[in-house]
Tab-separated table of C-alpha atoms in Angstrom:
chain	number	residue	atom	x	y	z
A	178	UNK	CA	-10.960	4.221	14.529
A	179	UNK	CA	-8.012	3.199	16.684
A	180	UNK	CA	-4.678	4.927	16.324
A	181	UNK	CA	-1.591	3.419	14.832
A	182	UNK	CA	-0.789	1.548	18.039
A	183	UNK	CA	-1.035	-1.695	16.114
A	184	UNK	CA	2.374	-1.053	14.568
A	185	UNK	CA	5.455	-2.184	16.473
A	186	UNK	CA	7.769	0.556	17.659
A	187	UNK	CA	10.896	-0.128	15.633
A	188	UNK	CA	13.659	2.365	14.958
A	189	UNK	CA	13.997	2.882	11.197
A	190	UNK	CA	17.574	1.579	11.201
A	191	UNK	CA	16.396	-1.525	13.058
A	192	UNK	CA	13.728	-2.383	10.498
A	193	UNK	CA	16.097	-3.613	7.835
A	194	UNK	CA	18.135	-5.608	10.328
A	195	UNK	CA	15.040	-7.290	11.678
A	196	UNK	CA	13.742	-7.933	8.156
A	197	UNK	CA	16.940	-9.731	7.202
A	198	UNK	CA	16.699	-11.814	10.393
A	199	UNK	CA	13.184	-12.882	9.392
A	200	UNK	CA	14.366	-13.707	5.867
A	201	UNK	CA	17.298	-15.755	7.207
A	202	UNK	CA	15.009	-17.627	9.569
A	203	UNK	CA	12.523	-18.447	6.815
A	204	UNK	CA	15.267	-19.553	4.440
A	205	UNK	CA	16.137	-21.991	7.193
A	206	UNK	CA	18.749	-24.608	6.525
A	207	UNK	CA	19.295	-23.885	2.816
A	208	UNK	CA	23.067	-23.512	2.429
A	209	UNK	CA	24.104	-20.378	0.608
A	210	UNK	CA	27.506	-19.240	-0.596
A	211	UNK	CA	28.616	-16.512	1.836
A	212	UNK	CA	29.187	-13.933	-0.931
A	213	UNK	CA	25.939	-14.823	-2.706
A	214	UNK	CA	23.749	-14.896	0.407
A	215	UNK	CA	23.491	-11.099	0.914
A	216	UNK	CA	22.536	-10.657	-2.750
A	217	UNK	CA	19.845	-13.341	-2.632
A	218	UNK	CA	18.485	-12.023	0.661
A	219	UNK	CA	18.306	-8.449	-0.618
A	220	UNK	CA	16.360	-9.594	-3.693
A	221	UNK	CA	13.913	-11.289	-1.322
A	222	UNK	CA	13.874	-8.183	0.908
A	223	UNK	CA	12.829	-5.953	-1.983
A	224	UNK	CA	10.067	-8.260	-3.241
A	225	UNK	CA	9.018	-10.442	-0.290
A	226	UNK	CA	9.273	-13.190	-2.879
A	227	UNK	CA	11.197	-16.256	-1.721
A	228	UNK	CA	11.280	-17.585	-5.285
A	229	UNK	CA	14.553	-15.663	-5.645
A	230	UNK	CA	16.126	-18.271	-3.391
A	231	UNK	CA	15.782	-20.685	-6.319
A	232	UNK	CA	15.756	-18.322	-9.288
A	233	UNK	CA	18.981	-16.413	-8.819
A	234	UNK	CA	21.913	-18.148	-10.460
A	235	UNK	CA	25.521	-17.021	-10.354
A	236	UNK	CA	28.290	-17.889	-12.780
A	237	UNK	CA	31.308	-19.313	-10.885
A	238	UNK	CA	32.794	-16.612	-8.656
A	239	UNK	CA	30.421	-13.906	-9.958
A	240	UNK	CA	29.722	-12.398	-6.535
A	241	UNK	CA	33.424	-11.995	-5.783
A	242	UNK	CA	34.170	-10.658	-9.259
A	243	UNK	CA	31.334	-8.148	-8.820
A	244	UNK	CA	32.991	-6.896	-5.632
A	245	UNK	CA	36.344	-6.616	-7.420
A	246	UNK	CA	34.711	-4.536	-10.146
A	247	UNK	CA	33.105	-2.216	-7.596
A	248	UNK	CA	36.358	-1.852	-5.675
A	249	UNK	CA	37.975	-1.046	-9.042
A	250	UNK	CA	35.608	1.893	-9.546
A	251	UNK	CA	33.072	0.247	-11.847
A	252	UNK	CA	30.404	2.064	-13.816
A	253	UNK	CA	26.957	0.541	-13.349
A	254	UNK	CA	24.771	0.802	-16.446
A	255	UNK	CA	21.003	0.382	-16.045
A	256	UNK	CA	18.289	-0.043	-18.678
A	257	UNK	CA	15.642	1.946	-16.785
A	258	UNK	CA	15.528	5.174	-14.842
A	259	UNK	CA	13.667	3.212	-12.204
A	260	UNK	CA	16.642	0.911	-11.549
A	261	UNK	CA	18.902	3.979	-11.665
A	262	UNK	CA	16.717	5.602	-8.982
A	263	UNK	CA	16.811	2.543	-6.779
A	264	UNK	CA	20.595	2.307	-6.591
A	265	UNK	CA	22.107	3.920	-3.489
A	266	UNK	CA	23.973	6.931	-4.890
A	267	UNK	CA	25.827	7.663	-1.658
A	268	UNK	CA	27.226	4.141	-1.685
A	269	UNK	CA	28.159	4.534	-5.343
A	270	UNK	CA	30.001	7.786	-4.638
A	271	UNK	CA	31.680	6.549	-1.492
A	272	UNK	CA	33.193	3.661	-3.432
A	273	UNK	CA	34.303	5.833	-6.345
A	274	UNK	CA	31.880	4.152	-8.727
A	275	UNK	CA	29.369	5.660	-11.166
A	276	UNK	CA	25.858	4.778	-12.230
A	277	UNK	CA	24.394	5.793	-15.576
A	278	UNK	CA	21.198	5.288	-17.543
A	279	UNK	CA	21.171	6.441	-21.155
A	280	UNK	CA	17.578	5.450	-21.967
A	281	UNK	CA	16.234	9.010	-22.130
A	282	UNK	CA	19.230	10.447	-24.039
A	283	UNK	CA	18.506	12.171	-27.323
A	284	UNK	CA	21.421	10.474	-29.137
A	285	UNK	CA	20.155	7.082	-27.998
A	286	UNK	CA	16.697	7.867	-29.316
A	287	UNK	CA	18.096	8.876	-32.724
A	288	UNK	CA	20.508	5.927	-32.932
A	289	UNK	CA	17.650	3.534	-32.166
A	290	UNK	CA	15.487	5.114	-34.871
A	291	UNK	CA	18.339	5.114	-37.393
A	292	UNK	CA	19.287	1.484	-36.783
A	293	UNK	CA	15.782	0.148	-36.193
A	294	UNK	CA	16.638	-1.151	-32.720
A	295	UNK	CA	15.112	-0.536	-29.321
A	296	UNK	CA	16.368	2.344	-27.213
A	297	UNK	CA	17.535	-0.259	-24.700
A	298	UNK	CA	19.801	-1.845	-27.319
A	299	UNK	CA	21.087	1.558	-28.444
A	300	UNK	CA	21.823	2.581	-24.857
A	301	UNK	CA	23.857	-0.605	-24.329
A	302	UNK	CA	25.933	0.286	-27.398
A	303	UNK	CA	26.519	3.774	-26.046
A	304	UNK	CA	27.627	2.314	-22.708
A	305	UNK	CA	30.050	-0.128	-24.326
A	306	UNK	CA	32.584	2.645	-24.924
A	307	UNK	CA	32.838	3.636	-21.244
A	308	UNK	CA	36.314	3.008	-19.830
A	309	UNK	CA	36.977	0.870	-16.768
A	310	UNK	CA	35.029	-2.077	-15.360
A	311	UNK	CA	31.393	-2.199	-16.459
A	312	UNK	CA	28.470	-3.722	-14.576
A	313	UNK	CA	25.271	-3.960	-16.615
A	314	UNK	CA	22.139	-4.074	-14.458
A	315	UNK	CA	19.241	-5.048	-16.718
A	316	UNK	CA	15.829	-5.286	-15.057
A	317	UNK	CA	13.546	-4.590	-17.950
A	318	UNK	CA	14.613	-5.070	-21.568
A	319	UNK	CA	15.397	-8.461	-23.113
A	320	UNK	CA	16.722	-6.490	-26.109
A	321	UNK	CA	19.371	-4.957	-23.848
A	322	UNK	CA	20.620	-8.442	-22.978
A	323	UNK	CA	20.516	-9.444	-26.661
A	324	UNK	CA	22.553	-6.357	-27.615
A	325	UNK	CA	25.101	-7.174	-24.895
A	326	UNK	CA	25.281	-10.761	-26.151
A	327	UNK	CA	25.943	-9.626	-29.704
A	328	UNK	CA	28.730	-7.254	-28.656
A	329	UNK	CA	30.317	-9.922	-26.450
A	330	UNK	CA	30.104	-12.499	-29.252
A	331	UNK	CA	32.134	-10.337	-31.639
A	332	UNK	CA	34.656	-9.335	-28.972
A	333	UNK	CA	33.529	-5.698	-28.766
A	334	UNK	CA	32.722	-5.905	-25.077
A	335	UNK	CA	33.765	-7.863	-22.033
A	336	UNK	CA	31.897	-6.500	-19.022
A	337	UNK	CA	32.911	-7.283	-15.447
A	338	UNK	CA	29.375	-8.446	-14.678
A	339	UNK	CA	25.927	-8.711	-16.222
A	340	UNK	CA	22.981	-8.624	-13.860
A	341	UNK	CA	20.351	-10.180	-16.112
A	342	UNK	CA	17.004	-9.839	-14.396
A	343	UNK	CA	14.444	-8.505	-16.875
A	344	UNK	CA	10.886	-9.417	-15.940
A	345	UNK	CA	8.200	-10.574	-18.290
A	346	UNK	CA	6.549	-12.905	-20.689
A	347	UNK	CA	8.038	-12.337	-24.152
A	348	UNK	CA	11.713	-13.096	-24.930
A	349	UNK	CA	12.652	-12.711	-21.268
A	350	UNK	CA	13.565	-16.323	-20.510
A	351	UNK	CA	15.408	-16.628	-23.835
A	352	UNK	CA	17.433	-13.435	-23.334
A	353	UNK	CA	18.615	-14.623	-19.941
A	354	UNK	CA	19.667	-17.959	-21.419
A	355	UNK	CA	21.725	-16.108	-24.031
A	356	UNK	CA	23.728	-14.371	-21.306
A	357	UNK	CA	24.283	-17.660	-19.514
A	358	UNK	CA	26.011	-18.965	-22.677
A	359	UNK	CA	28.710	-16.287	-22.589
A	360	UNK	CA	31.963	-16.419	-20.657
A	361	UNK	CA	31.070	-13.159	-18.891
A	362	UNK	CA	30.378	-13.237	-15.119
A	363	UNK	CA	26.634	-13.049	-14.561
A	364	UNK	CA	23.891	-12.984	-11.969
A	365	UNK	CA	20.648	-14.041	-13.649
A	366	UNK	CA	17.100	-14.539	-12.368
A	367	UNK	CA	16.095	-17.654	-14.257
A	368	UNK	CA	12.547	-17.671	-15.594
A	369	UNK	CA	10.116	-14.801	-15.932
A	370	UNK	CA	10.744	-12.983	-12.696
A	371	UNK	CA	12.964	-9.984	-12.043
A	372	UNK	CA	12.497	-6.255	-12.528
A	373	UNK	CA	14.107	-2.898	-12.016
A	374	UNK	CA	13.656	-3.258	-8.256
A	375	UNK	CA	15.531	-6.575	-8.308
A	376	UNK	CA	18.302	-5.114	-10.492
A	377	UNK	CA	18.723	-2.210	-8.061
A	378	UNK	CA	18.614	-4.498	-5.019
A	379	UNK	CA	21.380	-6.706	-6.428
A	380	UNK	CA	23.548	-3.639	-7.141
A	381	UNK	CA	22.963	-2.307	-3.636
A	382	UNK	CA	23.813	-5.665	-2.070
A	383	UNK	CA	27.139	-5.683	-3.913
A	384	UNK	CA	27.854	-2.051	-2.971
A	385	UNK	CA	27.071	-2.723	0.693
A	386	UNK	CA	29.285	-5.835	0.730
A	387	UNK	CA	32.097	-3.569	-0.444
A	388	UNK	CA	31.547	-1.226	2.511
A	389	UNK	CA	29.486	1.363	0.655
A	390	UNK	CA	27.203	2.030	3.567
A	391	UNK	CA	27.183	4.533	6.449
A	392	UNK	CA	26.608	2.126	9.299
B	211	UNK	CA	28.373	-18.855	-29.727
B	212	UNK	CA	25.193	-18.554	-31.722
B	213	UNK	CA	23.613	-15.196	-32.404
B	214	UNK	CA	20.479	-13.835	-30.836
B	215	UNK	CA	18.310	-15.799	-33.260
B	216	UNK	CA	16.794	-17.570	-30.289
B	217	UNK	CA	14.705	-14.482	-29.507
B	218	UNK	CA	11.363	-14.082	-31.260
B	219	UNK	CA	11.083	-11.139	-33.606
B	220	UNK	CA	8.461	-9.007	-31.889
B	221	UNK	CA	7.915	-5.319	-32.495
B	222	UNK	CA	8.437	-3.422	-29.226
B	223	UNK	CA	4.828	-2.165	-29.236
B	224	UNK	CA	3.643	-5.738	-29.693
B	225	UNK	CA	5.529	-7.074	-26.692
B	226	UNK	CA	3.265	-5.569	-24.079
B	227	UNK	CA	0.133	-6.612	-25.954
B	228	UNK	CA	1.358	-10.178	-26.227
B	229	UNK	CA	2.437	-10.185	-22.574
B	230	UNK	CA	-1.051	-9.191	-21.460
B	231	UNK	CA	-2.534	-11.926	-23.659
B	232	UNK	CA	-0.304	-14.475	-21.916
B	233	UNK	CA	-1.290	-13.111	-18.496
B	234	UNK	CA	-5.009	-13.245	-19.398
B	235	UNK	CA	-4.647	-16.801	-20.646
B	236	UNK	CA	-2.871	-17.931	-17.489
B	237	UNK	CA	-5.396	-16.206	-15.242
B	238	UNK	CA	-7.906	-18.391	-17.043
B	239	UNK	CA	-11.465	-18.416	-15.850
B	240	UNK	CA	-10.995	-16.275	-12.721
B	241	UNK	CA	-13.656	-13.568	-12.966
B	242	UNK	CA	-12.331	-10.069	-12.508
B	243	UNK	CA	-14.133	-6.761	-12.207
B	244	UNK	CA	-13.654	-4.999	-15.567
B	245	UNK	CA	-12.176	-1.849	-13.977
B	246	UNK	CA	-9.963	-3.837	-11.609
B	247	UNK	CA	-8.675	-6.315	-14.196
B	248	UNK	CA	-6.222	-3.953	-15.972
B	249	UNK	CA	-4.743	-2.947	-12.598
B	250	UNK	CA	-4.294	-6.531	-11.435
B	251	UNK	CA	-2.842	-7.573	-14.785
B	252	UNK	CA	-0.360	-4.698	-14.824
B	253	UNK	CA	0.839	-5.626	-11.323
B	254	UNK	CA	1.432	-9.155	-12.625
B	255	UNK	CA	3.069	-7.755	-15.773
B	256	UNK	CA	5.619	-5.796	-13.737
B	257	UNK	CA	6.519	-8.667	-11.417
B	258	UNK	CA	5.637	-11.893	-13.260
B	259	UNK	CA	4.097	-12.792	-9.923
B	260	UNK	CA	0.567	-14.190	-10.167
B	261	UNK	CA	0.135	-13.840	-6.412
B	262	UNK	CA	-1.206	-10.355	-7.164
B	263	UNK	CA	-4.311	-12.029	-8.523
B	264	UNK	CA	-5.154	-12.931	-4.930
B	265	UNK	CA	-3.314	-10.228	-3.000
B	266	UNK	CA	-4.724	-7.058	-4.507
B	267	UNK	CA	-7.877	-5.935	-2.751
B	268	UNK	CA	-10.017	-2.964	-3.694
B	269	UNK	CA	-12.421	-1.044	-1.480
B	270	UNK	CA	-15.876	-0.879	-3.120
B	271	UNK	CA	-15.669	1.166	-6.315
B	272	UNK	CA	-12.005	2.098	-5.768
B	273	UNK	CA	-10.958	1.528	-9.380
B	274	UNK	CA	-13.712	3.805	-10.694
B	275	UNK	CA	-13.038	6.448	-8.021
B	276	UNK	CA	-9.348	6.340	-8.954
B	277	UNK	CA	-10.276	7.125	-12.562
B	278	UNK	CA	-12.504	9.995	-11.432
B	279	UNK	CA	-9.623	11.425	-9.422
B	280	UNK	CA	-7.267	11.207	-12.398
B	281	UNK	CA	-9.820	12.779	-14.714
B	282	UNK	CA	-10.178	15.519	-12.085
B	283	UNK	CA	-6.466	16.330	-12.342
B	284	UNK	CA	-5.199	14.432	-9.319
B	285	UNK	CA	-1.763	14.787	-7.789
B	286	UNK	CA	-0.055	11.429	-7.258
B	287	UNK	CA	2.206	11.375	-4.195
B	288	UNK	CA	4.844	8.633	-3.944
B	289	UNK	CA	7.033	7.591	-1.016
B	290	UNK	CA	10.076	6.731	-3.141
B	291	UNK	CA	11.885	8.265	-6.058
B	292	UNK	CA	11.820	4.810	-7.577
B	293	UNK	CA	8.019	4.764	-7.759
B	294	UNK	CA	8.127	8.354	-9.012
B	295	UNK	CA	10.498	7.238	-11.802
B	296	UNK	CA	8.289	4.344	-12.786
B	297	UNK	CA	5.154	6.426	-13.345
B	298	UNK	CA	4.580	7.406	-16.987
B	299	UNK	CA	5.127	11.178	-16.975
B	300	UNK	CA	3.716	11.705	-20.464
B	301	UNK	CA	0.482	10.055	-19.377
B	302	UNK	CA	0.453	12.182	-16.225
B	303	UNK	CA	0.896	15.365	-18.254
B	304	UNK	CA	-1.564	14.411	-20.967
B	305	UNK	CA	-4.267	13.970	-18.322
B	306	UNK	CA	-3.431	17.222	-16.543
B	307	UNK	CA	-2.269	15.378	-13.430
B	308	UNK	CA	0.914	15.771	-11.381
B	309	UNK	CA	3.255	13.375	-9.647
B	310	UNK	CA	5.433	14.373	-6.711
B	311	UNK	CA	7.876	12.758	-4.300
B	312	UNK	CA	9.039	14.830	-1.352
B	313	UNK	CA	11.353	12.218	0.213
B	314	UNK	CA	14.586	13.984	-0.706
B	315	UNK	CA	13.367	17.507	0.182
B	316	UNK	CA	15.386	19.442	2.717
B	317	UNK	CA	12.298	20.654	4.640
B	318	UNK	CA	11.070	17.061	4.911
B	319	UNK	CA	14.414	15.968	6.298
B	320	UNK	CA	14.367	18.738	8.946
B	321	UNK	CA	10.701	18.182	9.859
B	322	UNK	CA	11.384	14.475	10.347
B	323	UNK	CA	14.365	15.223	12.575
B	324	UNK	CA	12.448	17.855	14.567
B	325	UNK	CA	9.408	15.637	15.147
B	326	UNK	CA	11.258	12.336	15.520
B	327	UNK	CA	9.382	10.721	12.627
B	328	UNK	CA	10.533	9.042	9.448
B	329	UNK	CA	11.041	11.116	6.316
B	330	UNK	CA	8.236	9.095	4.751
B	331	UNK	CA	5.818	10.268	7.451
B	332	UNK	CA	7.026	13.872	7.142
B	333	UNK	CA	6.635	13.787	3.372
B	334	UNK	CA	3.033	12.581	3.730
B	335	UNK	CA	2.322	15.555	5.999
B	336	UNK	CA	3.828	17.922	3.467
B	337	UNK	CA	1.673	16.391	0.724
B	338	UNK	CA	-1.520	16.704	2.777
B	339	UNK	CA	-1.731	20.429	2.040
B	340	UNK	CA	-1.785	19.997	-1.748
B	341	UNK	CA	-5.052	21.171	-3.284
B	342	UNK	CA	-7.258	18.976	-5.465
B	343	UNK	CA	-7.706	15.204	-5.487
B	344	UNK	CA	-4.805	13.276	-3.970
B	345	UNK	CA	-3.681	9.753	-4.820
B	346	UNK	CA	-1.080	8.354	-2.443
B	347	UNK	CA	1.038	5.606	-4.007
B	348	UNK	CA	2.992	3.935	-1.196
B	349	UNK	CA	5.294	1.107	-2.223
B	350	UNK	CA	7.877	1.218	0.503
B	351	UNK	CA	7.198	2.796	3.900
B	352	UNK	CA	4.708	1.407	6.420
B	353	UNK	CA	5.238	4.670	8.343
B	354	UNK	CA	3.830	6.586	5.367
B	355	UNK	CA	0.617	4.566	5.628
B	356	UNK	CA	0.537	5.078	9.405
B	357	UNK	CA	0.950	8.847	8.962
B	358	UNK	CA	-1.880	8.885	6.406
B	359	UNK	CA	-4.055	6.874	8.795
B	360	UNK	CA	-3.443	9.329	11.623
B	361	UNK	CA	-4.299	12.355	9.463
B	362	UNK	CA	-7.455	10.661	8.163
B	363	UNK	CA	-8.503	9.669	11.684
B	364	UNK	CA	-8.462	13.281	12.895
B	365	UNK	CA	-10.164	14.601	9.753
B	366	UNK	CA	-7.083	16.423	8.439
B	367	UNK	CA	-7.039	14.496	5.175
B	368	UNK	CA	-9.428	12.665	2.896
B	369	UNK	CA	-7.499	11.450	-0.151
B	370	UNK	CA	-9.215	10.253	-3.315
B	371	UNK	CA	-7.257	6.987	-3.185
B	372	UNK	CA	-4.541	5.244	-1.215
B	373	UNK	CA	-2.471	2.679	-3.067
B	374	UNK	CA	-1.090	0.760	-0.094
B	375	UNK	CA	1.524	-1.646	-1.388
B	376	UNK	CA	4.652	-1.396	0.765
B	377	UNK	CA	6.759	-4.543	0.665
B	378	UNK	CA	8.457	-6.181	3.585
B	379	UNK	CA	8.621	-7.994	6.840
B	380	UNK	CA	8.233	-5.474	9.667
B	381	UNK	CA	4.981	-3.493	10.198
B	382	UNK	CA	4.035	-3.932	6.549
B	383	UNK	CA	1.018	-6.199	6.999
B	384	UNK	CA	-0.205	-4.137	9.950
B	385	UNK	CA	0.101	-0.813	8.125
B	386	UNK	CA	-1.977	-2.128	5.232
B	387	UNK	CA	-4.642	-3.339	7.641
B	388	UNK	CA	-4.797	0.164	9.150
B	389	UNK	CA	-5.642	1.665	5.763
B	390	UNK	CA	-8.316	-0.967	5.185
B	391	UNK	CA	-10.064	0.262	8.360
B	392	UNK	CA	-10.544	3.783	6.998
B	393	UNK	CA	-13.416	5.002	4.841
B	394	UNK	CA	-10.940	6.158	2.173
B	395	UNK	CA	-10.916	4.358	-1.203
B	396	UNK	CA	-7.941	2.003	-1.334
B	397	UNK	CA	-6.077	-0.534	-3.406
B	398	UNK	CA	-3.986	-2.674	-1.071
B	399	UNK	CA	-1.667	-5.625	-1.644
B	400	UNK	CA	-2.542	-7.803	1.327
B	401	UNK	CA	0.379	-9.514	3.029
B	402	UNK	CA	4.076	-8.842	2.643
B	403	UNK	CA	4.289	-8.296	-1.076
B	404	UNK	CA	4.306	-5.050	-3.025
B	405	UNK	CA	7.007	-2.520	-3.810
B	406	UNK	CA	7.741	0.679	-5.673
B	407	UNK	CA	7.397	-1.168	-8.974
B	408	UNK	CA	3.913	-2.370	-7.992
B	409	UNK	CA	2.912	1.130	-6.830
B	410	UNK	CA	4.052	2.606	-10.161
B	411	UNK	CA	2.361	-0.165	-12.167
B	412	UNK	CA	-0.975	0.446	-10.430
B	413	UNK	CA	-0.707	4.197	-11.121
B	414	UNK	CA	0.124	3.563	-14.765
B	415	UNK	CA	-2.787	1.151	-15.148
B	416	UNK	CA	-5.172	3.814	-13.851
B	417	UNK	CA	-3.635	6.500	-16.085
B	418	UNK	CA	-3.888	4.246	-19.154
B	419	UNK	CA	-7.514	3.379	-18.382
B	420	UNK	CA	-8.183	7.115	-18.427
B	421	UNK	CA	-6.689	7.404	-21.920
B	422	UNK	CA	-3.272	8.632	-20.835
B	423	UNK	CA	-1.459	6.679	-23.503
B	424	UNK	CA	-0.294	7.428	-27.063
B	425	UNK	CA	-1.642	4.335	-28.751
C-alpha cells in the first residue's frame, strides 16, 4: 500500500475557497444574481450536484430579504435535527439570530397525536408564535410546507422567508408549488431534490453573506 | 389561495413505502444485489438523485459484513454531527449498537492543533481505540479517510466497514480511491458526490436490514 501522498496538500481553510473556484469555473458563463449566486453555489458545494443551478428558484428579492431578516435577528426554524445540526451556530450567535427545531419536543408529539397531524406540521404551528422575523428551513417534510401554507392563507403567519427544499417522491413537488403560490419570500428547490443538507447550506450561505463568519 | 387539497392524502407511514416503490419502478430492470439494493435505494431516497445507482460501489460482501458488524454490536463513528443526527438512534439502541461523533470534543481539538492535523483526522484516531466492531461513516472529510487509510496501512486499525462518501471538489475523489485500495470492507460513493445525509442513509439502511425498526 502507498501512503496518502496521492492527496494534495491543501490547508483546511483553503479547501472551501478552492472548491468554490471549481464550482464557479464549471458553472461557466451562466449569469447569476449576485445575492443568489453564493446560495446556489453553496447548495452545489454541499451536494456536488449541479442540478441546483437550475432547480433553485427565488421569489423576487428573496435573497436580499433573507439577509434583512438575519440582520434583524431572525429565528431559523428547521423541520429536522439534521438541518439544525448543519447550521453554523457560531454564525447564528454572532449575528444575534437563533435556530430552533421542535420536532423532538414532547408538546409537539402530543399536539400531533391530538390533532391527527404530523409532528412536522405541529412543530410549524408551535414556531408560528415566535416573535420577530422567522425563516423556515424545510428540508424534509412536505407536511411542514402544507402547514405553513395553511397558516399563511388564513393570515396567521407571515414569515420573512421560507426555504422550501424537502426531498422526495410523494407530495414533495406539490408542497413546493403551494409555497410558490403565496406572497411570502421563498427559496425553493423545484422538483424532487433537496434535503436537510441543502436547507442547512442555504441558511449558512445567507448567514455568511451577512458577515456571520470568522474569516 | 386554494387550500392544501393539492397534496395527496397519504398516511405518514405509507409515504416511505410509496417512495421506495417509485424508486424501484424508476430503477427498472437494473439488477441489484439483494443486500445492496436497500442501501442504494435509501441513498436515492434521501437525495432524489439516481446517480447513486451508478456511484455506490461495494467491496465483495460488504453489505453482508456490515450487517454482521451491526448484529455484533458495532460502534458507528461519524465525521460530522449532521451525520450523527441523521442516524436513527432508536434503531441503534434496539440493536445494541452505539453511534459517536468526536468532532466537537475538546481533546480532539487540542490533538489536532498539537499534531497539525484536521479535527476529522484527530477524531478518527480517537475512535480507533474503541473496542468491538467499528463502522466508520464518513460523509464530509477526505482527511478522515486519509487518516483511516494510514492507520490501516500500519496495522493499527481494521474496521468492520468504511462508508466512504465525503462530498466535494478537493481531495474527495482521491481519498475514496485510497480506501478502495485497502483490504477493509467498504461502501464508497465514487466521484464527487456523497454527504452527511448519504452517510446517515447508508447507516440507517443497514440498521433497518438488521431489524432495527419498529414496523
